[in-house]
Short mmCIF file of C-alpha atoms and ligand atoms in Angstrom, two decimals:
data_model
loop_
_atom_site.label_atom_id
_atom_site.label_comp_id
_atom_site.label_asym_id
_atom_site.label_seq_id
_atom_site.Cartn_x
_atom_site.Cartn_y
_atom_site.Cartn_z
CA MET A 1 69.41 140.72 96.00
CA ILE A 2 70.60 144.26 95.42
CA SER A 3 69.27 145.78 92.20
CA ARG A 4 71.74 146.98 89.63
CA ARG A 5 70.48 150.52 90.06
CA ALA A 6 70.81 150.49 93.85
CA PHE A 7 74.23 148.99 93.39
CA ALA A 8 75.19 151.70 90.93
CA ARG A 9 74.09 154.38 93.40
CA ARG A 10 76.54 152.98 95.92
CA LEU A 11 79.24 152.95 93.32
CA GLY A 12 80.38 156.54 93.73
CA ALA A 13 81.48 155.80 97.28
CA ALA A 14 82.95 152.43 96.34
CA ALA A 15 84.95 153.82 93.44
CA ALA A 16 86.40 156.51 95.66
CA ALA A 17 87.29 154.02 98.37
CA THR A 18 89.03 151.34 96.33
CA ARG A 19 92.20 151.27 94.35
CA MET A 20 90.71 149.72 91.25
CA LEU A 21 87.25 148.77 90.05
CA PRO A 22 87.86 148.72 86.30
CA GLU A 23 84.72 148.48 84.15
CA MET A 24 82.49 149.11 87.14
CA ALA A 25 84.11 152.41 88.02
CA TYR A 26 84.22 153.40 84.38
CA ALA A 27 80.57 152.55 83.87
CA GLN A 28 79.88 155.04 86.64
CA ARG A 29 81.50 157.72 84.54
CA ALA A 30 79.47 156.91 81.46
CA ALA A 31 77.24 159.93 81.96
CA VAL A 32 74.24 157.61 82.48
CA ASP A 33 71.50 159.29 84.50
CA LEU A 34 70.43 156.39 86.72
CA ALA A 35 67.20 157.92 88.01
CA GLY A 36 64.04 156.64 86.31
CA LEU A 37 65.61 153.98 84.09
CA PRO A 38 63.22 151.34 82.70
CA PRO A 39 63.08 148.07 84.72
CA ASP A 40 63.90 145.94 81.65
CA MET A 41 67.06 147.90 80.97
CA VAL A 42 69.50 146.29 78.50
CA TRP A 43 73.10 146.72 79.72
CA LEU A 44 75.53 146.82 76.82
CA ASN A 45 78.04 149.05 78.58
CA ALA A 46 80.69 146.83 80.20
CA ASN A 47 81.55 144.09 77.67
CA GLU A 48 79.92 141.47 79.88
CA ASN A 49 78.71 138.14 78.55
CA PRO A 50 74.91 137.72 78.69
CA LEU A 51 75.27 133.91 78.57
CA GLY A 52 76.66 133.81 82.12
CA PRO A 53 78.79 131.03 83.63
CA PRO A 54 78.66 127.66 81.82
CA ALA A 55 76.16 125.13 83.24
CA VAL A 56 78.98 122.83 84.46
CA SER A 57 80.46 125.72 86.45
CA GLN A 58 77.11 126.54 88.00
CA VAL A 59 76.74 122.94 89.20
CA ALA A 60 80.29 122.94 90.59
CA MET A 61 79.66 126.21 92.45
CA ARG A 62 76.41 125.00 94.00
CA GLU A 63 78.14 121.83 95.21
CA MET A 64 80.87 123.90 96.85
CA ILE A 65 78.69 126.31 98.81
CA PRO A 66 78.06 124.16 101.94
CA ALA A 67 81.82 123.60 102.36
CA CYS A 68 82.70 127.30 102.32
CA ASN A 69 83.40 127.36 106.05
CA ARG A 70 86.93 126.06 105.21
CA TYR A 71 89.79 127.91 103.51
CA HIS A 72 90.53 125.05 101.09
CA TYR A 73 94.09 126.32 100.56
CA GLN A 74 95.22 122.77 99.82
CA GLU A 75 93.04 122.67 96.67
CA PHE A 76 94.49 125.65 94.90
CA GLY A 77 97.47 123.76 93.52
CA GLU A 78 95.07 121.67 91.45
CA MET A 79 93.33 124.78 90.14
CA TYR A 80 96.62 126.48 89.22
CA ALA A 81 97.68 123.29 87.43
CA ALA A 82 94.39 123.17 85.47
CA VAL A 83 94.77 126.80 84.37
CA ALA A 84 98.38 126.23 83.31
CA ARG A 85 97.55 122.98 81.47
CA SER A 86 94.75 124.68 79.54
CA GLU A 87 97.34 126.74 77.68
CA GLY A 88 100.17 124.20 77.61
CA LEU A 89 102.10 126.02 80.36
CA SER A 90 103.60 124.90 83.66
CA PRO A 91 102.22 126.16 87.00
CA ALA A 92 105.50 128.09 87.42
CA GLN A 93 104.58 130.06 84.29
CA THR A 94 101.15 131.15 85.55
CA VAL A 95 99.78 133.43 88.25
CA VAL A 96 96.06 133.38 89.03
CA GLY A 97 94.44 136.54 90.38
CA ALA A 98 91.11 138.15 91.23
CA GLY A 99 90.29 138.86 87.60
CA SER A 100 92.96 139.85 85.12
CA SER A 101 92.75 143.22 86.92
CA GLU A 102 94.80 141.83 89.78
CA VAL A 103 97.56 140.37 87.61
CA LEU A 104 97.69 143.55 85.52
CA HIS A 105 98.01 145.45 88.78
CA THR A 106 100.94 143.30 89.89
CA ALA A 107 102.62 143.72 86.49
CA VAL A 108 102.40 147.51 86.75
CA ASP A 109 103.68 147.43 90.30
CA ALA A 110 106.60 145.12 89.48
CA PHE A 111 107.73 146.54 86.13
CA THR A 112 107.24 150.30 86.36
CA SER A 113 109.05 152.65 88.73
CA ALA A 114 109.38 156.37 89.44
CA THR A 115 111.56 156.60 86.31
CA ARG A 116 110.27 153.67 84.20
CA PRO A 117 106.82 154.45 82.84
CA LEU A 118 103.79 152.48 81.83
CA ILE A 119 103.51 152.98 78.06
CA ALA A 120 100.25 152.36 76.18
CA VAL A 121 98.16 153.60 73.27
CA ALA A 122 95.22 155.96 73.74
CA PRO A 123 92.50 155.01 74.04
CA THR A 124 92.88 151.59 75.60
CA PHE A 125 91.68 149.79 78.74
CA GLU A 126 92.41 152.30 81.51
CA GLY A 127 93.01 149.87 84.41
CA PRO A 128 96.83 149.63 84.12
CA ALA A 129 97.32 153.39 83.62
CA GLU A 130 95.10 154.12 86.62
CA VAL A 131 97.14 151.75 88.80
CA ALA A 132 100.38 153.34 87.57
CA ARG A 133 99.11 156.82 88.42
CA ALA A 134 97.90 155.66 91.85
CA LEU A 135 101.37 154.27 92.52
CA GLY A 136 102.98 157.52 91.42
CA ARG A 137 104.52 155.96 88.30
CA PRO A 138 104.71 157.92 85.03
CA VAL A 139 102.31 157.06 82.21
CA VAL A 140 103.10 157.70 78.54
CA LEU A 141 100.26 157.44 76.03
CA THR A 142 100.95 157.17 72.30
CA LYS A 143 98.75 157.97 69.32
CA MET A 144 97.12 155.17 67.37
CA ARG A 145 97.56 154.81 63.64
CA GLU A 146 94.83 156.07 61.28
CA ASP A 147 93.28 152.59 61.23
CA TYR A 148 93.04 152.58 65.06
CA SER A 149 95.78 149.99 65.44
CA ALA A 150 98.62 150.37 67.94
CA ASP A 151 101.76 151.98 66.54
CA VAL A 152 104.22 149.43 67.90
CA ARG A 153 107.25 151.45 66.79
CA LYS A 154 106.07 154.44 68.83
CA LEU A 155 105.57 152.20 71.88
CA ALA A 156 109.13 150.88 71.58
CA GLU A 157 110.52 154.39 70.98
CA GLU A 158 108.95 155.65 74.21
CA ALA A 159 110.37 152.72 76.19
CA ASP A 160 113.77 153.40 74.67
CA LYS A 161 113.56 157.10 75.59
CA ALA A 162 112.74 156.22 79.21
CA HIS A 163 115.50 153.55 79.35
CA GLY A 164 112.85 150.90 80.09
CA GLY A 165 109.40 150.40 81.53
CA LEU A 166 106.26 148.36 80.93
CA ILE A 167 104.48 148.43 77.56
CA TYR A 168 100.77 147.59 77.86
CA LEU A 169 99.18 146.28 74.68
CA CYS A 170 95.53 145.20 74.65
CA ASN A 171 94.88 142.72 71.83
CA PRO A 172 92.12 142.99 70.64
CA ASN A 173 92.02 146.52 72.00
CA ASN A 174 89.30 147.83 74.27
CA PRO A 175 87.53 150.09 73.22
CA THR A 176 88.38 150.07 69.49
CA SER A 177 87.95 146.29 68.91
CA THR A 178 91.00 146.47 66.60
CA ILE A 179 93.90 144.03 66.64
CA THR A 180 97.68 144.21 66.64
CA ASN A 181 98.56 141.81 63.86
CA ARG A 182 101.11 139.02 64.21
CA ALA A 183 103.81 140.90 62.25
CA ASP A 184 103.55 143.99 64.49
CA LEU A 185 103.48 141.89 67.65
CA ASP A 186 106.50 139.94 66.48
CA TRP A 187 108.36 143.15 65.67
CA LEU A 188 107.60 144.59 69.10
CA VAL A 189 108.67 141.47 71.01
CA ASN A 190 111.91 141.30 69.06
CA ASN A 191 112.65 145.00 69.43
CA LEU A 192 111.89 145.54 73.12
CA PRO A 193 114.40 148.07 74.43
CA ALA A 194 116.58 147.20 77.43
CA ASN A 195 114.78 146.94 80.80
CA THR A 196 111.42 146.75 79.04
CA THR A 197 108.68 144.21 79.62
CA LEU A 198 105.64 143.80 77.39
CA VAL A 199 102.25 142.89 78.87
CA VAL A 200 99.71 141.75 76.30
CA ASP A 201 96.14 141.84 77.59
CA GLU A 202 94.21 139.11 75.77
CA ALA A 203 90.89 139.55 77.62
CA TYR A 204 88.99 139.44 74.30
CA ILE A 205 91.17 137.18 72.15
CA HIS A 206 88.61 134.35 72.09
CA PHE A 207 86.21 136.56 70.12
CA ALA A 208 88.64 137.38 67.29
CA GLU A 209 88.16 135.45 64.06
CA THR A 210 90.84 136.95 61.85
CA PRO A 211 93.92 134.79 61.15
CA GLU A 212 95.95 138.01 61.46
CA ILE A 213 95.84 137.81 65.26
CA GLU A 214 98.01 135.47 67.27
CA SER A 215 98.27 135.02 71.02
CA ALA A 216 101.51 136.22 72.62
CA LEU A 217 101.64 132.99 74.64
CA SER A 218 104.19 131.56 72.19
CA TYR A 219 106.62 134.31 73.29
CA VAL A 220 106.06 133.35 76.93
CA ARG A 221 106.95 129.76 76.02
CA GLN A 222 110.11 131.06 74.31
CA GLY A 223 111.15 132.79 77.55
CA LYS A 224 110.80 136.38 76.23
CA ASP A 225 110.12 139.35 78.52
CA VAL A 226 106.42 139.06 77.80
CA ILE A 227 103.45 138.71 80.14
CA VAL A 228 100.05 137.60 78.81
CA ALA A 229 96.95 138.53 80.81
CA ARG A 230 93.82 136.40 80.37
CA THR A 231 90.43 136.50 82.07
CA PHE A 232 87.42 134.29 82.76
CA SER A 233 85.21 137.41 82.78
CA LYS A 234 84.50 137.61 79.06
CA ILE A 235 83.90 134.51 76.90
CA TYR A 236 83.45 132.33 80.01
CA GLY A 237 80.82 134.76 81.38
CA MET A 238 82.20 134.82 84.90
CA ALA A 239 82.94 138.52 85.48
CA GLY A 240 81.40 138.49 88.96
CA LEU A 241 83.49 135.49 90.01
CA ARG A 242 86.74 137.46 89.57
CA VAL A 243 89.23 135.07 87.99
CA GLY A 244 92.04 135.85 85.60
CA PHE A 245 95.64 134.83 85.15
CA ALA A 246 99.00 135.96 83.90
CA ALA A 247 101.34 133.78 81.87
CA ALA A 248 105.03 134.59 81.93
CA LYS A 249 108.41 132.92 82.24
CA PRO A 250 109.02 131.64 85.80
CA GLU A 251 111.29 134.55 86.87
CA ILE A 252 108.63 137.08 85.87
CA ALA A 253 105.73 134.98 87.22
CA ALA A 254 107.46 134.78 90.61
CA ARG A 255 107.71 138.58 90.76
CA LEU A 256 104.00 138.91 89.99
CA ALA A 257 102.98 136.18 92.45
CA ALA A 258 104.84 137.95 95.26
CA LEU A 259 102.58 140.98 94.80
CA ARG A 260 99.23 139.22 94.54
CA ILE A 261 96.99 139.58 97.57
CA ASN A 262 95.69 136.07 98.32
CA VAL A 263 94.01 133.08 96.71
CA ILE A 264 90.65 133.63 94.97
CA SER A 265 87.34 132.31 96.30
CA ILE A 266 87.10 128.50 96.34
CA VAL A 267 83.65 128.78 94.70
CA SER A 268 85.22 130.67 91.79
CA ALA A 269 88.11 128.22 91.67
CA ARG A 270 85.71 125.28 91.34
CA ALA A 271 83.81 127.10 88.58
CA VAL A 272 87.04 127.56 86.64
CA VAL A 273 88.19 123.95 87.02
CA ALA A 274 84.79 122.73 85.79
CA ALA A 275 84.82 125.10 82.82
CA LEU A 276 88.35 124.13 81.80
CA ALA A 277 87.44 120.43 81.89
CA ASP A 278 84.82 121.17 79.22
CA ARG A 279 86.68 124.01 77.53
CA GLU A 280 86.18 123.35 73.83
CA ASN A 281 82.50 122.48 74.24
CA ILE A 282 82.04 125.84 75.95
CA LEU A 283 84.23 128.05 73.78
CA ARG A 284 83.27 126.78 70.31
CA PRO A 285 79.49 127.43 70.45
CA ARG A 286 79.93 130.69 72.38
CA ARG A 287 82.38 132.00 69.81
CA ALA A 288 80.09 130.97 66.96
CA SER A 289 77.01 132.59 68.46
CA PHE A 290 78.82 135.86 69.27
CA SER A 291 80.25 136.00 65.75
CA ARG A 292 76.83 135.54 64.20
CA THR A 293 75.23 138.26 66.33
CA ARG A 294 78.20 140.56 65.63
CA ARG A 295 77.94 139.91 61.87
CA GLU A 296 74.22 140.75 61.99
CA LEU A 297 74.96 144.05 63.73
CA CYS A 298 77.62 144.92 61.13
CA ALA A 299 75.25 144.02 58.27
CA TRP A 300 72.56 146.28 59.77
CA LEU A 301 75.04 149.16 60.15
CA ARG A 302 76.18 148.72 56.53
CA GLU A 303 72.58 148.64 55.26
CA ARG A 304 71.97 152.01 56.91
CA GLY A 305 75.22 153.50 55.69
CA LEU A 306 76.57 153.88 59.24
CA LYS A 307 80.33 153.76 59.65
CA PHE A 308 82.00 151.56 62.27
CA ILE A 309 85.36 150.05 63.11
CA GLU A 310 85.47 146.41 61.96
CA PRO A 311 85.07 144.59 65.33
CA ASN A 312 87.28 141.76 66.58
CA ALA A 313 85.90 141.45 70.12
CA ASN A 314 82.49 141.23 71.85
CA PHE A 315 81.94 144.95 71.30
CA ALA A 316 81.90 147.35 68.38
CA MET A 317 82.62 151.06 67.89
CA ILE A 318 79.99 152.85 65.83
CA ASP A 319 80.49 156.28 64.28
CA CYS A 320 77.47 158.35 65.37
CA GLY A 321 78.24 161.10 62.87
CA ARG A 322 78.11 163.52 65.80
CA ASN A 323 79.27 163.55 69.43
CA ALA A 324 78.45 160.14 70.94
CA ARG A 325 77.66 161.73 74.32
CA GLU A 326 74.23 162.59 72.92
CA PHE A 327 73.55 158.85 72.46
CA ILE A 328 75.14 157.92 75.80
CA GLY A 329 72.83 160.40 77.51
CA ALA A 330 69.63 159.60 75.57
CA MET A 331 69.70 155.81 75.07
CA PRO A 332 69.40 154.69 78.73
CA ARG A 333 66.08 156.51 79.09
CA LEU A 334 64.86 154.37 76.17
CA GLY A 335 66.06 151.16 77.84
CA VAL A 336 69.59 150.54 76.50
CA ALA A 337 72.89 151.47 78.20
CA PRO A 338 75.82 151.75 75.75
CA GLY A 339 79.49 152.23 76.72
CA ARG A 340 80.98 155.37 78.21
CA PRO A 341 82.73 158.11 76.18
CA PHE A 342 86.24 157.31 74.94
CA PRO A 343 87.98 160.60 74.22
CA PRO A 344 89.53 161.55 71.85
CA LEU A 345 87.21 159.27 69.80
CA ASP A 346 84.31 161.61 70.52
CA ASN A 347 81.98 160.48 67.70
CA LEU A 348 82.35 156.77 68.40
CA LEU A 349 79.90 154.79 70.53
CA ARG A 350 80.97 151.45 72.04
CA VAL A 351 78.31 148.77 72.24
CA THR A 352 78.78 145.33 73.78
CA ILE A 353 77.39 142.41 71.76
CA GLY A 354 74.46 141.07 73.78
CA THR A 355 71.82 138.45 72.99
CA ASP A 356 69.89 138.65 69.71
CA ALA A 357 66.91 140.17 71.56
CA GLU A 358 69.15 142.74 73.27
CA MET A 359 70.75 143.69 69.97
CA ALA A 360 67.34 144.08 68.33
CA LYS A 361 66.44 146.55 71.07
CA PHE A 362 69.81 148.29 70.67
CA ARG A 363 69.23 148.77 66.93
CA ASP A 364 65.76 150.12 67.55
CA VAL A 365 66.85 152.60 70.23
CA PHE A 366 70.05 153.62 68.43
CA TRP A 367 68.10 154.36 65.26
CA LYS A 368 65.49 156.42 67.16
CA VAL A 369 68.21 158.62 68.66
CA TYR A 370 70.13 158.76 65.38
CA LYS A 371 67.07 159.98 63.50
CA GLY A 372 66.40 162.51 66.30
C1 LIG B 401 90.90 144.82 78.19
C2 LIG B 401 90.48 144.46 79.56
N1 LIG B 401 91.38 143.92 80.37
C3 LIG B 401 91.07 143.57 81.62
C4 LIG B 401 89.80 143.78 82.11
C5 LIG B 401 89.53 143.42 83.53
O1 LIG B 401 88.75 142.31 83.58
P1 LIG B 401 88.73 141.30 84.81
O2 LIG B 401 89.43 141.94 85.96
O3 LIG B 401 87.29 141.07 85.06
O4 LIG B 401 89.45 140.09 84.32
C6 LIG B 401 88.83 144.35 81.31
C7 LIG B 401 87.47 144.57 81.81
O5 LIG B 401 86.55 144.86 81.14
C8 LIG B 401 89.17 144.71 79.99
O6 LIG B 401 88.31 145.29 79.17
#
């Protein structure tokens, strides 16, 4: 098995050679000096789930391995149907891809052009903007509000100015862990300018507890020009299996499906079907345990008088009181890797919520660096 460090060393070449390696490529840029890191390194840099794939998925994957000599194309219909059913959609309203990265990629390709930009807030998940740039499509980034929420009116104004395009809204947002509330989302959907499609990236929605957030799936069901991107990488703990999906009305879904590359791995497909069959038993305890660990982190930060953005996902942004690069550079040598820098939020450090033991180590190391 390749070690994470050896893998990371190879990453420079890989990132240069591929079109898109979202968190992996970004982790590479996190100014982490990989030489001489402790062997028991705690990785809290890529919003991964330390719980891993659910036990039922692991069993299903193991059972599948000996039969991997076949393509299994005939089985994918069942998997697509299971994904669609899990959200009360029809297979014609869903497109499964290699992670949500692939369906976001297809959305950018299909709904931006040389004149119709990708429009997003800054900072947000960079994947869609990077794809747009690689395809030679314009990218317009708008300022967030003071409370780090997306200014939906600005997003719509920019789409109007460009006579259309694709608005990318990450809800909850990576890296700020803030939400776009239901009133703002509703306003945006109902005020989309002509030739404008909205893609709402709900990679982290399972971690949000506030009643102020609502999935945009209801707008898909109403037939609006809305795409919802979901992933099995986060709460399901399957980032390495590469499964995500888009939900959209059939006309939009067909345009996305035409641009996807192929089916996913049958091993990953089996893992997803197994997880969806036991969905609530997986999601409920995972959500509860993440929330508890997140609450403990927030309580600790409050006790020490440290400022942070109230988190709504499996990561939090902490105000270091000085440039966060100092922490990003120093913490890995002490055994904890936090997130990369997120300019212009220079004083904020993103930390993924790990296990209780990992978070205890994070607090210890963070405090050491904070105290200097
Ligand atoms: C907001 C957001 N969307 C999408 C992705 C891509 O995830 P995946 O391709 O693993 O589904 C990430 C990865 O971290 C993310 O943070």
